[in-house]
Amino acid sequence: MTIDHRLLDLLVCPLCKSNLVLKRDAQLRPTELICVADRLAFPVRDGIPVMLENEARPLPAEEDVA
Ligand SMILES: [Zn+2]
Protein backbone atom coordinates (compact mmCIF):
# COMPACT_ATOMS: atom_id res chain seq x y z
CA MET A 1 0.00 0.00 0.00
CA THR A 2 1.21 3.45 -0.83
CA ILE A 3 -0.01 6.85 0.20
CA ASP A 4 -1.43 8.64 -2.77
CA HIS A 5 -1.88 12.35 -2.94
CA ARG A 6 -5.61 12.24 -2.40
CA LEU A 7 -5.13 10.40 0.86
CA LEU A 8 -2.35 12.77 1.85
CA ASP A 9 -4.69 15.70 1.25
CA LEU A 10 -7.08 14.22 3.79
CA LEU A 11 -4.43 13.72 6.43
CA VAL A 12 -3.95 16.61 8.77
CA CYS A 13 -2.25 16.97 12.09
CA PRO A 14 -4.55 15.60 14.82
CA LEU A 15 -3.45 18.41 17.11
CA CYS A 16 -3.54 21.58 15.03
CA LYS A 17 -5.27 20.36 11.82
CA SER A 18 -2.59 21.77 9.58
CA ASN A 19 -1.30 19.98 6.50
CA LEU A 20 1.50 17.48 6.86
CA VAL A 21 4.77 17.02 5.00
CA LEU A 22 5.45 13.49 3.79
CA LYS A 23 9.01 12.26 4.24
CA ARG A 24 10.34 9.35 2.19
CA ASP A 25 13.36 7.14 2.49
CA ALA A 26 15.97 6.51 -0.22
CA GLN A 27 13.62 3.99 -1.87
CA LEU A 28 10.86 6.67 -1.88
CA ARG A 29 8.78 4.76 0.63
CA PRO A 30 6.85 7.01 3.00
CA THR A 31 8.46 7.05 6.43
CA GLU A 32 6.96 9.92 8.39
CA LEU A 33 4.33 12.61 8.20
CA ILE A 34 5.58 15.83 9.69
CA CYS A 35 3.63 18.67 11.26
CA VAL A 36 5.85 21.68 10.81
CA ALA A 37 3.81 23.79 13.23
CA ASP A 38 4.08 21.32 16.11
CA ARG A 39 7.47 19.90 15.03
CA LEU A 40 6.12 16.37 15.38
CA ALA A 41 6.79 13.43 13.06
CA PHE A 42 4.04 10.83 12.85
CA PRO A 43 5.30 7.40 11.80
CA VAL A 44 4.16 5.56 8.68
CA ARG A 45 4.21 1.83 9.35
CA ASP A 46 3.86 -0.53 6.38
CA GLY A 47 2.32 2.34 4.44
CA ILE A 48 -0.22 3.13 7.15
CA PRO A 49 0.03 6.56 8.78
CA VAL A 50 -0.15 6.39 12.56
CA MET A 51 -1.83 9.64 13.51
CA LEU A 52 -1.48 9.31 17.26
CA GLU A 53 0.09 12.00 19.37
CA ASN A 54 1.71 9.48 21.71
CA GLU A 55 3.34 7.72 18.73
CA ALA A 56 4.73 10.92 17.26
CA ARG A 57 8.41 11.78 17.39
CA PRO A 58 9.37 15.30 18.47
CA LEU A 59 11.63 16.82 15.85
CA PRO A 60 14.96 18.07 17.10
CA ALA A 61 15.50 21.76 16.47
CA GLU A 62 18.29 21.05 14.01
CA GLU A 63 16.26 18.68 11.83
CA ASP A 64 15.21 20.21 8.55
CA VAL A 65 11.51 19.80 7.88
CA ALA A 66 11.34 21.68 4.59
ZN1 LIG B 1 0.21 20.06 14.26
JSON list of N, CA and C and ligand atoms in Angstrom, two decimals:
[
{"chain": "A", "resi": 1, "resn": "MET", "atom": "N", "xyz": [0.84, -1.19, 0.00]},
{"chain": "A", "resi": 1, "resn": "MET", "atom": "CA", "xyz": [0.00, 0.00, 0.00]},
{"chain": "A", "resi": 1, "resn": "MET", "atom": "C", "xyz": [0.88, 1.24, 0.00]},
{"chain": "A", "resi": 2, "resn": "THR", "atom": "N", "xyz": [0.48, 2.19, -0.81]},
{"chain": "A", "resi": 2, "resn": "THR", "atom": "CA", "xyz": [1.21, 3.45, -0.83]},
{"chain": "A", "resi": 2, "resn": "THR", "atom": "C", "xyz": [0.25, 4.59, -0.51]},
{"chain": "A", "resi": 3, "resn": "ILE", "atom": "N", "xyz": [0.80, 5.67, -0.09]},
{"chain": "A", "resi": 3, "resn": "ILE", "atom": "CA", "xyz": [-0.01, 6.85, 0.20]},
{"chain": "A", "resi": 3, "resn": "ILE", "atom": "C", "xyz": [-0.11, 7.66, -1.08]},
{"chain": "A", "resi": 4, "resn": "ASP", "atom": "N", "xyz": [-1.32, 7.78, -1.59]},
{"chain": "A", "resi": 4, "resn": "ASP", "atom": "CA", "xyz": [-1.43, 8.64, -2.77]},
{"chain": "A", "resi": 4, "resn": "ASP", "atom": "C", "xyz": [-1.78, 10.06, -2.34]},
{"chain": "A", "resi": 5, "resn": "HIS", "atom": "N", "xyz": [-1.76, 10.94, -3.31]},
{"chain": "A", "resi": 5, "resn": "HIS", "atom": "CA", "xyz": [-1.88, 12.35, -2.94]},
{"chain": "A", "resi": 5, "resn": "HIS", "atom": "C", "xyz": [-3.27, 12.70, -2.44]},
{"chain": "A", "resi": 6, "resn": "ARG", "atom": "N", "xyz": [-4.27, 11.96, -2.91]},
{"chain": "A", "resi": 6, "resn": "ARG", "atom": "CA", "xyz": [-5.61, 12.24, -2.40]},
{"chain": "A", "resi": 6, "resn": "ARG", "atom": "C", "xyz": [-5.70, 11.91, -0.92]},
{"chain": "A", "resi": 7, "resn": "LEU", "atom": "N", "xyz": [-5.12, 10.77, -0.55]},
{"chain": "A", "resi": 7, "resn": "LEU", "atom": "CA", "xyz": [-5.13, 10.40, 0.86]},
{"chain": "A", "resi": 7, "resn": "LEU", "atom": "C", "xyz": [-4.33, 11.42, 1.67]},
{"chain": "A", "resi": 8, "resn": "LEU", "atom": "N", "xyz": [-3.19, 11.81, 1.13]},
{"chain": "A", "resi": 8, "resn": "LEU", "atom": "CA", "xyz": [-2.35, 12.77, 1.85]},
{"chain": "A", "resi": 8, "resn": "LEU", "atom": "C", "xyz": [-3.10, 14.08, 2.07]},
{"chain": "A", "resi": 9, "resn": "ASP", "atom": "N", "xyz": [-3.92, 14.47, 1.09]},
{"chain": "A", "resi": 9, "resn": "ASP", "atom": "CA", "xyz": [-4.69, 15.70, 1.25]},
{"chain": "A", "resi": 9, "resn": "ASP", "atom": "C", "xyz": [-5.66, 15.62, 2.42]},
{"chain": "A", "resi": 10, "resn": "LEU", "atom": "N", "xyz": [-6.11, 14.40, 2.71]},
{"chain": "A", "resi": 10, "resn": "LEU", "atom": "CA", "xyz": [-7.08, 14.22, 3.79]},
{"chain": "A", "resi": 10, "resn": "LEU", "atom": "C", "xyz": [-6.40, 14.15, 5.16]},
{"chain": "A", "resi": 11, "resn": "LEU", "atom": "N", "xyz": [-5.13, 13.89, 5.16]},
{"chain": "A", "resi": 11, "resn": "LEU", "atom": "CA", "xyz": [-4.43, 13.72, 6.43]},
{"chain": "A", "resi": 11, "resn": "LEU", "atom": "C", "xyz": [-3.98, 15.07, 6.95]},
{"chain": "A", "resi": 12, "resn": "VAL", "atom": "N", "xyz": [-4.41, 15.38, 8.12]},
{"chain": "A", "resi": 12, "resn": "VAL", "atom": "CA", "xyz": [-3.95, 16.61, 8.77]},
{"chain": "A", "resi": 12, "resn": "VAL", "atom": "C", "xyz": [-3.47, 16.25, 10.17]},
{"chain": "A", "resi": 13, "resn": "CYS", "atom": "N", "xyz": [-2.73, 17.16, 10.74]},
{"chain": "A", "resi": 13, "resn": "CYS", "atom": "CA", "xyz": [-2.25, 16.97, 12.09]},
{"chain": "A", "resi": 13, "resn": "CYS", "atom": "C", "xyz": [-3.44, 16.82, 13.05]},
{"chain": "A", "resi": 14, "resn": "PRO", "atom": "N", "xyz": [-3.43, 15.77, 13.89]},
{"chain": "A", "resi": 14, "resn": "PRO", "atom": "CA", "xyz": [-4.55, 15.60, 14.82]},
{"chain": "A", "resi": 14, "resn": "PRO", "atom": "C", "xyz": [-4.58, 16.68, 15.90]},
{"chain": "A", "resi": 15, "resn": "LEU", "atom": "N", "xyz": [-3.50, 17.39, 16.06]},
{"chain": "A", "resi": 15, "resn": "LEU", "atom": "CA", "xyz": [-3.45, 18.41, 17.11]},
{"chain": "A", "resi": 15, "resn": "LEU", "atom": "C", "xyz": [-3.88, 19.78, 16.60]},
{"chain": "A", "resi": 16, "resn": "CYS", "atom": "N", "xyz": [-3.29, 20.21, 15.48]},
{"chain": "A", "resi": 16, "resn": "CYS", "atom": "CA", "xyz": [-3.54, 21.58, 15.03]},
{"chain": "A", "resi": 16, "resn": "CYS", "atom": "C", "xyz": [-4.26, 21.63, 13.68]},
{"chain": "A", "resi": 17, "resn": "LYS", "atom": "N", "xyz": [-4.51, 20.46, 13.07]},
{"chain": "A", "resi": 17, "resn": "LYS", "atom": "CA", "xyz": [-5.27, 20.36, 11.82]},
{"chain": "A", "resi": 17, "resn": "LYS", "atom": "C", "xyz": [-4.57, 21.00, 10.63]},
{"chain": "A", "resi": 18, "resn": "SER", "atom": "N", "xyz": [-3.29, 21.23, 10.74]},
{"chain": "A", "resi": 18, "resn": "SER", "atom": "CA", "xyz": [-2.59, 21.77, 9.58]},
{"chain": "A", "resi": 18, "resn": "SER", "atom": "C", "xyz": [-2.12, 20.64, 8.68]},
{"chain": "A", "resi": 19, "resn": "ASN", "atom": "N", "xyz": [-1.75, 20.99, 7.45]},
{"chain": "A", "resi": 19, "resn": "ASN", "atom": "CA", "xyz": [-1.30, 19.98, 6.50]},
{"chain": "A", "resi": 19, "resn": "ASN", "atom": "C", "xyz": [0.05, 19.41, 6.92]},
{"chain": "A", "resi": 20, "resn": "LEU", "atom": "N", "xyz": [0.30, 18.20, 6.46]},
{"chain": "A", "resi": 20, "resn": "LEU", "atom": "CA", "xyz": [1.50, 17.48, 6.86]},
{"chain": "A", "resi": 20, "resn": "LEU", "atom": "C", "xyz": [2.46, 17.35, 5.68]},
{"chain": "A", "resi": 21, "resn": "VAL", "atom": "N", "xyz": [3.73, 17.21, 6.01]},
{"chain": "A", "resi": 21, "resn": "VAL", "atom": "CA", "xyz": [4.77, 17.02, 5.00]},
{"chain": "A", "resi": 21, "resn": "VAL", "atom": "C", "xyz": [5.17, 15.55, 5.03]},
{"chain": "A", "resi": 22, "resn": "LEU", "atom": "N", "xyz": [5.09, 14.90, 3.88]},
{"chain": "A", "resi": 22, "resn": "LEU", "atom": "CA", "xyz": [5.45, 13.49, 3.79]},
{"chain": "A", "resi": 22, "resn": "LEU", "atom": "C", "xyz": [6.95, 13.34, 3.56]},
{"chain": "A", "resi": 23, "resn": "LYS", "atom": "N", "xyz": [7.59, 12.58, 4.43]},
{"chain": "A", "resi": 23, "resn": "LYS", "atom": "CA", "xyz": [9.01, 12.26, 4.24]},
{"chain": "A", "resi": 23, "resn": "LYS", "atom": "C", "xyz": [9.12, 10.85, 3.67]},
{"chain": "A", "resi": 24, "resn": "ARG", "atom": "N", "xyz": [10.11, 10.66, 2.80]},
{"chain": "A", "resi": 24, "resn": "ARG", "atom": "CA", "xyz": [10.34, 9.35, 2.19]},
{"chain": "A", "resi": 24, "resn": "ARG", "atom": "C", "xyz": [11.78, 8.94, 2.41]},
{"chain": "A", "resi": 25, "resn": "ASP", "atom": "N", "xyz": [12.00, 7.63, 2.37]},
{"chain": "A", "resi": 25, "resn": "ASP", "atom": "CA", "xyz": [13.36, 7.14, 2.49]},
{"chain": "A", "resi": 25, "resn": "ASP", "atom": "C", "xyz": [14.01, 7.09, 1.10]},
{"chain": "A", "resi": 26, "resn": "ALA", "atom": "N", "xyz": [15.22, 6.53, 1.04]},
{"chain": "A", "resi": 26, "resn": "ALA", "atom": "CA", "xyz": [15.97, 6.51, -0.22]},
{"chain": "A", "resi": 26, "resn": "ALA", "atom": "C", "xyz": [15.25, 5.71, -1.30]},
{"chain": "A", "resi": 27, "resn": "GLN", "atom": "N", "xyz": [14.40, 4.78, -0.91]},
{"chain": "A", "resi": 27, "resn": "GLN", "atom": "CA", "xyz": [13.62, 3.99, -1.87]},
{"chain": "A", "resi": 27, "resn": "GLN", "atom": "C", "xyz": [12.26, 4.64, -2.15]},
{"chain": "A", "resi": 28, "resn": "LEU", "atom": "N", "xyz": [12.08, 5.88, -1.67]},
{"chain": "A", "resi": 28, "resn": "LEU", "atom": "CA", "xyz": [10.86, 6.67, -1.88]},
{"chain": "A", "resi": 28, "resn": "LEU", "atom": "C", "xyz": [9.66, 6.09, -1.16]},
{"chain": "A", "resi": 29, "resn": "ARG", "atom": "N", "xyz": [9.90, 5.24, -0.18]},
{"chain": "A", "resi": 29, "resn": "ARG", "atom": "CA", "xyz": [8.78, 4.76, 0.63]},
{"chain": "A", "resi": 29, "resn": "ARG", "atom": "C", "xyz": [8.48, 5.80, 1.70]},
{"chain": "A", "resi": 30, "resn": "PRO", "atom": "N", "xyz": [7.20, 6.05, 1.95]},
{"chain": "A", "resi": 30, "resn": "PRO", "atom": "CA", "xyz": [6.85, 7.01, 3.00]},
{"chain": "A", "resi": 30, "resn": "PRO", "atom": "C", "xyz": [7.36, 6.52, 4.36]},
{"chain": "A", "resi": 31, "resn": "THR", "atom": "N", "xyz": [7.94, 7.42, 5.11]},
{"chain": "A", "resi": 31, "resn": "THR", "atom": "CA", "xyz": [8.46, 7.05, 6.43]},
{"chain": "A", "resi": 31, "resn": "THR", "atom": "C", "xyz": [7.79, 7.83, 7.56]},
{"chain": "A", "resi": 32, "resn": "GLU", "atom": "N", "xyz": [7.54, 9.10, 7.32]},
{"chain": "A", "resi": 32, "resn": "GLU", "atom": "CA", "xyz": [6.96, 9.92, 8.39]},
{"chain": "A", "resi": 32, "resn": "GLU", "atom": "C", "xyz": [6.10, 11.01, 7.77]},
{"chain": "A", "resi": 33, "resn": "LEU", "atom": "N", "xyz": [5.12, 11.44, 8.54]},
{"chain": "A", "resi": 33, "resn": "LEU", "atom": "CA", "xyz": [4.33, 12.61, 8.20]},
{"chain": "A", "resi": 33, "resn": "LEU", "atom": "C", "xyz": [4.63, 13.67, 9.25]},
{"chain": "A", "resi": 34, "resn": "ILE", "atom": "N", "xyz": [5.07, 14.82, 8.77]},
{"chain": "A", "resi": 34, "resn": "ILE", "atom": "CA", "xyz": [5.58, 15.83, 9.69]},
{"chain": "A", "resi": 34, "resn": "ILE", "atom": "C", "xyz": [4.63, 17.01, 9.77]},
{"chain": "A", "resi": 35, "resn": "CYS", "atom": "N", "xyz": [4.31, 17.41, 11.02]},
{"chain": "A", "resi": 35, "resn": "CYS", "atom": "CA", "xyz": [3.63, 18.67, 11.26]},
{"chain": "A", "resi": 35, "resn": "CYS", "atom": "C", "xyz": [4.69, 19.71, 11.55]},
{"chain": "A", "resi": 36, "resn": "VAL", "atom": "N", "xyz": [4.82, 20.66, 10.64]},
{"chain": "A", "resi": 36, "resn": "VAL", "atom": "CA", "xyz": [5.85, 21.68, 10.81]},
{"chain": "A", "resi": 36, "resn": "VAL", "atom": "C", "xyz": [5.51, 22.59, 11.99]},
{"chain": "A", "resi": 37, "resn": "ALA", "atom": "N", "xyz": [4.23, 22.87, 12.17]},
{"chain": "A", "resi": 37, "resn": "ALA", "atom": "CA", "xyz": [3.81, 23.79, 13.23]},
{"chain": "A", "resi": 37, "resn": "ALA", "atom": "C", "xyz": [4.13, 23.23, 14.61]},
{"chain": "A", "resi": 38, "resn": "ASP", "atom": "N", "xyz": [3.85, 21.95, 14.80]},
{"chain": "A", "resi": 38, "resn": "ASP", "atom": "CA", "xyz": [4.08, 21.32, 16.11]},
{"chain": "A", "resi": 38, "resn": "ASP", "atom": "C", "xyz": [5.47, 20.69, 16.21]},
{"chain": "A", "resi": 39, "resn": "ARG", "atom": "N", "xyz": [6.18, 20.59, 15.09]},
{"chain": "A", "resi": 39, "resn": "ARG", "atom": "CA", "xyz": [7.47, 19.90, 15.03]},
{"chain": "A", "resi": 39, "resn": "ARG", "atom": "C", "xyz": [7.34, 18.48, 15.59]},
{"chain": "A", "resi": 40, "resn": "LEU", "atom": "N", "xyz": [6.33, 17.77, 15.04]},
{"chain": "A", "resi": 40, "resn": "LEU", "atom": "CA", "xyz": [6.12, 16.37, 15.38]},
{"chain": "A", "resi": 40, "resn": "LEU", "atom": "C", "xyz": [6.16, 15.55, 14.09]},
{"chain": "A", "resi": 41, "resn": "ALA", "atom": "N", "xyz": [6.75, 14.35, 14.19]},
{"chain": "A", "resi": 41, "resn": "ALA", "atom": "CA", "xyz": [6.79, 13.43, 13.06]},
{"chain": "A", "resi": 41, "resn": "ALA", "atom": "C", "xyz": [5.96, 12.20, 13.41]},
{"chain": "A", "resi": 42, "resn": "PHE", "atom": "N", "xyz": [4.88, 12.00, 12.64]},
{"chain": "A", "resi": 42, "resn": "PHE", "atom": "CA", "xyz": [4.04, 10.83, 12.85]},
{"chain": "A", "resi": 42, "resn": "PHE", "atom": "C", "xyz": [4.56, 9.68, 11.99]},
{"chain": "A", "resi": 43, "resn": "PRO", "atom": "N", "xyz": [4.71, 8.50, 12.57]},
{"chain": "A", "resi": 43, "resn": "PRO", "atom": "CA", "xyz": [5.30, 7.40, 11.80]},
{"chain": "A", "resi": 43, "resn": "PRO", "atom": "C", "xyz": [4.34, 6.85, 10.74]},
{"chain": "A", "resi": 44, "resn": "VAL", "atom": "N", "xyz": [4.92, 6.31, 9.68]},
{"chain": "A", "resi": 44, "resn": "VAL", "atom": "CA", "xyz": [4.16, 5.56, 8.68]},
{"chain": "A", "resi": 44, "resn": "VAL", "atom": "C", "xyz": [4.66, 4.12, 8.75]},
{"chain": "A", "resi": 45, "resn": "ARG", "atom": "N", "xyz": [3.81, 3.22, 9.17]},
{"chain": "A", "resi": 45, "resn": "ARG", "atom": "CA", "xyz": [4.21, 1.83, 9.35]},
{"chain": "A", "resi": 45, "resn": "ARG", "atom": "C", "xyz": [3.55, 0.97, 8.30]},
{"chain": "A", "resi": 46, "resn": "ASP", "atom": "N", "xyz": [4.37, 0.31, 7.47]},
{"chain": "A", "resi": 46, "resn": "ASP", "atom": "CA", "xyz": [3.86, -0.53, 6.38]},
{"chain": "A", "resi": 46, "resn": "ASP", "atom": "C", "xyz": [2.87, 0.25, 5.52]},
{"chain": "A", "resi": 47, "resn": "GLY", "atom": "N", "xyz": [3.16, 1.52, 5.31]},
{"chain": "A", "resi": 47, "resn": "GLY", "atom": "CA", "xyz": [2.32, 2.34, 4.44]},
{"chain": "A", "resi": 47, "resn": "GLY", "atom": "C", "xyz": [1.10, 2.92, 5.13]},
{"chain": "A", "resi": 48, "resn": "ILE", "atom": "N", "xyz": [0.94, 2.64, 6.42]},
{"chain": "A", "resi": 48, "resn": "ILE", "atom": "CA", "xyz": [-0.22, 3.13, 7.15]},
{"chain": "A", "resi": 48, "resn": "ILE", "atom": "C", "xyz": [0.21, 4.26, 8.07]},
{"chain": "A", "resi": 49, "resn": "PRO", "atom": "N", "xyz": [-0.32, 5.47, 7.87]},
{"chain": "A", "resi": 49, "resn": "PRO", "atom": "CA", "xyz": [0.03, 6.56, 8.78]},
{"chain": "A", "resi": 49, "resn": "PRO", "atom": "C", "xyz": [-0.54, 6.33, 10.17]},
{"chain": "A", "resi": 50, "resn": "VAL", "atom": "N", "xyz": [0.28, 6.54, 11.17]},
{"chain": "A", "resi": 50, "resn": "VAL", "atom": "CA", "xyz": [-0.15, 6.39, 12.56]},
{"chain": "A", "resi": 50, "resn": "VAL", "atom": "C", "xyz": [-0.31, 7.79, 13.14]},
{"chain": "A", "resi": 51, "resn": "MET", "atom": "N", "xyz": [-1.56, 8.25, 13.14]},
{"chain": "A", "resi": 51, "resn": "MET", "atom": "CA", "xyz": [-1.83, 9.64, 13.51]},
{"chain": "A", "resi": 51, "resn": "MET", "atom": "C", "xyz": [-2.18, 9.74, 14.99]},
{"chain": "A", "resi": 52, "resn": "LEU", "atom": "N", "xyz": [-1.27, 9.28, 15.83]},
{"chain": "A", "resi": 52, "resn": "LEU", "atom": "CA", "xyz": [-1.48, 9.31, 17.26]},
{"chain": "A", "resi": 52, "resn": "LEU", "atom": "C", "xyz": [-0.41, 10.18, 17.91]},
{"chain": "A", "resi": 53, "resn": "GLU", "atom": "N", "xyz": [-0.86, 11.08, 18.75]},
{"chain": "A", "resi": 53, "resn": "GLU", "atom": "CA", "xyz": [0.09, 12.00, 19.37]},
{"chain": "A", "resi": 53, "resn": "GLU", "atom": "C", "xyz": [1.15, 11.25, 20.18]},
{"chain": "A", "resi": 54, "resn": "ASN", "atom": "N", "xyz": [0.74, 10.19, 20.87]},
{"chain": "A", "resi": 54, "resn": "ASN", "atom": "CA", "xyz": [1.71, 9.48, 21.71]},
{"chain": "A", "resi": 54, "resn": "ASN", "atom": "C", "xyz": [2.65, 8.58, 20.91]},
{"chain": "A", "resi": 55, "resn": "GLU", "atom": "N", "xyz": [2.41, 8.46, 19.60]},
{"chain": "A", "resi": 55, "resn": "GLU", "atom": "CA", "xyz": [3.34, 7.72, 18.73]},
{"chain": "A", "resi": 55, "resn": "GLU", "atom": "C", "xyz": [4.26, 8.67, 17.98]},
{"chain": "A", "resi": 56, "resn": "ALA", "atom": "N", "xyz": [3.97, 9.95, 18.06]},
{"chain": "A", "resi": 56, "resn": "ALA", "atom": "CA", "xyz": [4.73, 10.92, 17.26]},
{"chain": "A", "resi": 56, "resn": "ALA", "atom": "C", "xyz": [6.10, 11.17, 17.88]},
{"chain": "A", "resi": 57, "resn": "ARG", "atom": "N", "xyz": [7.03, 11.50, 16.99]},
{"chain": "A", "resi": 57, "resn": "ARG", "atom": "CA", "xyz": [8.41, 11.78, 17.39]},
{"chain": "A", "resi": 57, "resn": "ARG", "atom": "C", "xyz": [8.63, 13.29, 17.38]},
{"chain": "A", "resi": 58, "resn": "PRO", "atom": "N", "xyz": [9.05, 13.87, 18.50]},
{"chain": "A", "resi": 58, "resn": "PRO", "atom": "CA", "xyz": [9.37, 15.30, 18.47]},
{"chain": "A", "resi": 58, "resn": "PRO", "atom": "C", "xyz": [10.59, 15.53, 17.58]},
{"chain": "A", "resi": 59, "resn": "LEU", "atom": "N", "xyz": [10.50, 16.53, 16.73]},
{"chain": "A", "resi": 59, "resn": "LEU", "atom": "CA", "xyz": [11.63, 16.82, 15.85]},
{"chain": "A", "resi": 59, "resn": "LEU", "atom": "C", "xyz": [12.66, 17.64, 16.60]},
{"chain": "A", "resi": 60, "resn": "PRO", "atom": "N", "xyz": [13.92, 17.23, 16.53]},
{"chain": "A", "resi": 60, "resn": "PRO", "atom": "CA", "xyz": [14.96, 18.07, 17.10]},
{"chain": "A", "resi": 60, "resn": "PRO", "atom": "C", "xyz": [15.05, 19.40, 16.35]},
{"chain": "A", "resi": 61, "resn": "ALA", "atom": "N", "xyz": [15.47, 20.41, 17.05]},
{"chain": "A", "resi": 61, "resn": "ALA", "atom": "CA", "xyz": [15.50, 21.76, 16.47]},
{"chain": "A", "resi": 61, "resn": "ALA", "atom": "C", "xyz": [16.35, 21.82, 15.20]},
{"chain": "A", "resi": 62, "resn": "GLU", "atom": "N", "xyz": [17.38, 20.98, 15.14]},
{"chain": "A", "resi": 62, "resn": "GLU", "atom": "CA", "xyz": [18.29, 21.05, 14.01]},
{"chain": "A", "resi": 62, "resn": "GLU", "atom": "C", "xyz": [17.79, 20.27, 12.79]},
{"chain": "A", "resi": 63, "resn": "GLU", "atom": "N", "xyz": [16.72, 19.48, 12.96]},
{"chain": "A", "resi": 63, "resn": "GLU", "atom": "CA", "xyz": [16.26, 18.68, 11.83]},
{"chain": "A", "resi": 63, "resn": "GLU", "atom": "C", "xyz": [15.48, 19.53, 10.85]},
{"chain": "A", "resi": 64, "resn": "ASP", "atom": "N", "xyz": [15.85, 19.42, 9.60]},
{"chain": "A", "resi": 64, "resn": "ASP", "atom": "CA", "xyz": [15.21, 20.21, 8.55]},
{"chain": "A", "resi": 64, "resn": "ASP", "atom": "C", "xyz": [13.89, 19.57, 8.16]},
{"chain": "A", "resi": 65, "resn": "VAL", "atom": "N", "xyz": [12.82, 20.34, 8.22]},
{"chain": "A", "resi": 65, "resn": "VAL", "atom": "CA", "xyz": [11.51, 19.80, 7.88]},
{"chain": "A", "resi": 65, "resn": "VAL", "atom": "C", "xyz": [11.00, 20.34, 6.55]},
{"chain": "A", "resi": 66, "resn": "ALA", "atom": "N", "xyz": [11.80, 21.09, 5.86]},
{"chain": "A", "resi": 66, "resn": "ALA", "atom": "CA", "xyz": [11.34, 21.68, 4.59]},
{"chain": "A", "resi": 66, "resn": "ALA", "atom": "C", "xyz": [11.18, 20.61, 3.52]},
{"chain": "B", "resi": 1, "resn": "ZN", "atom": "ZN", "xyz": [0.21, 20.06, 14.26]}
]
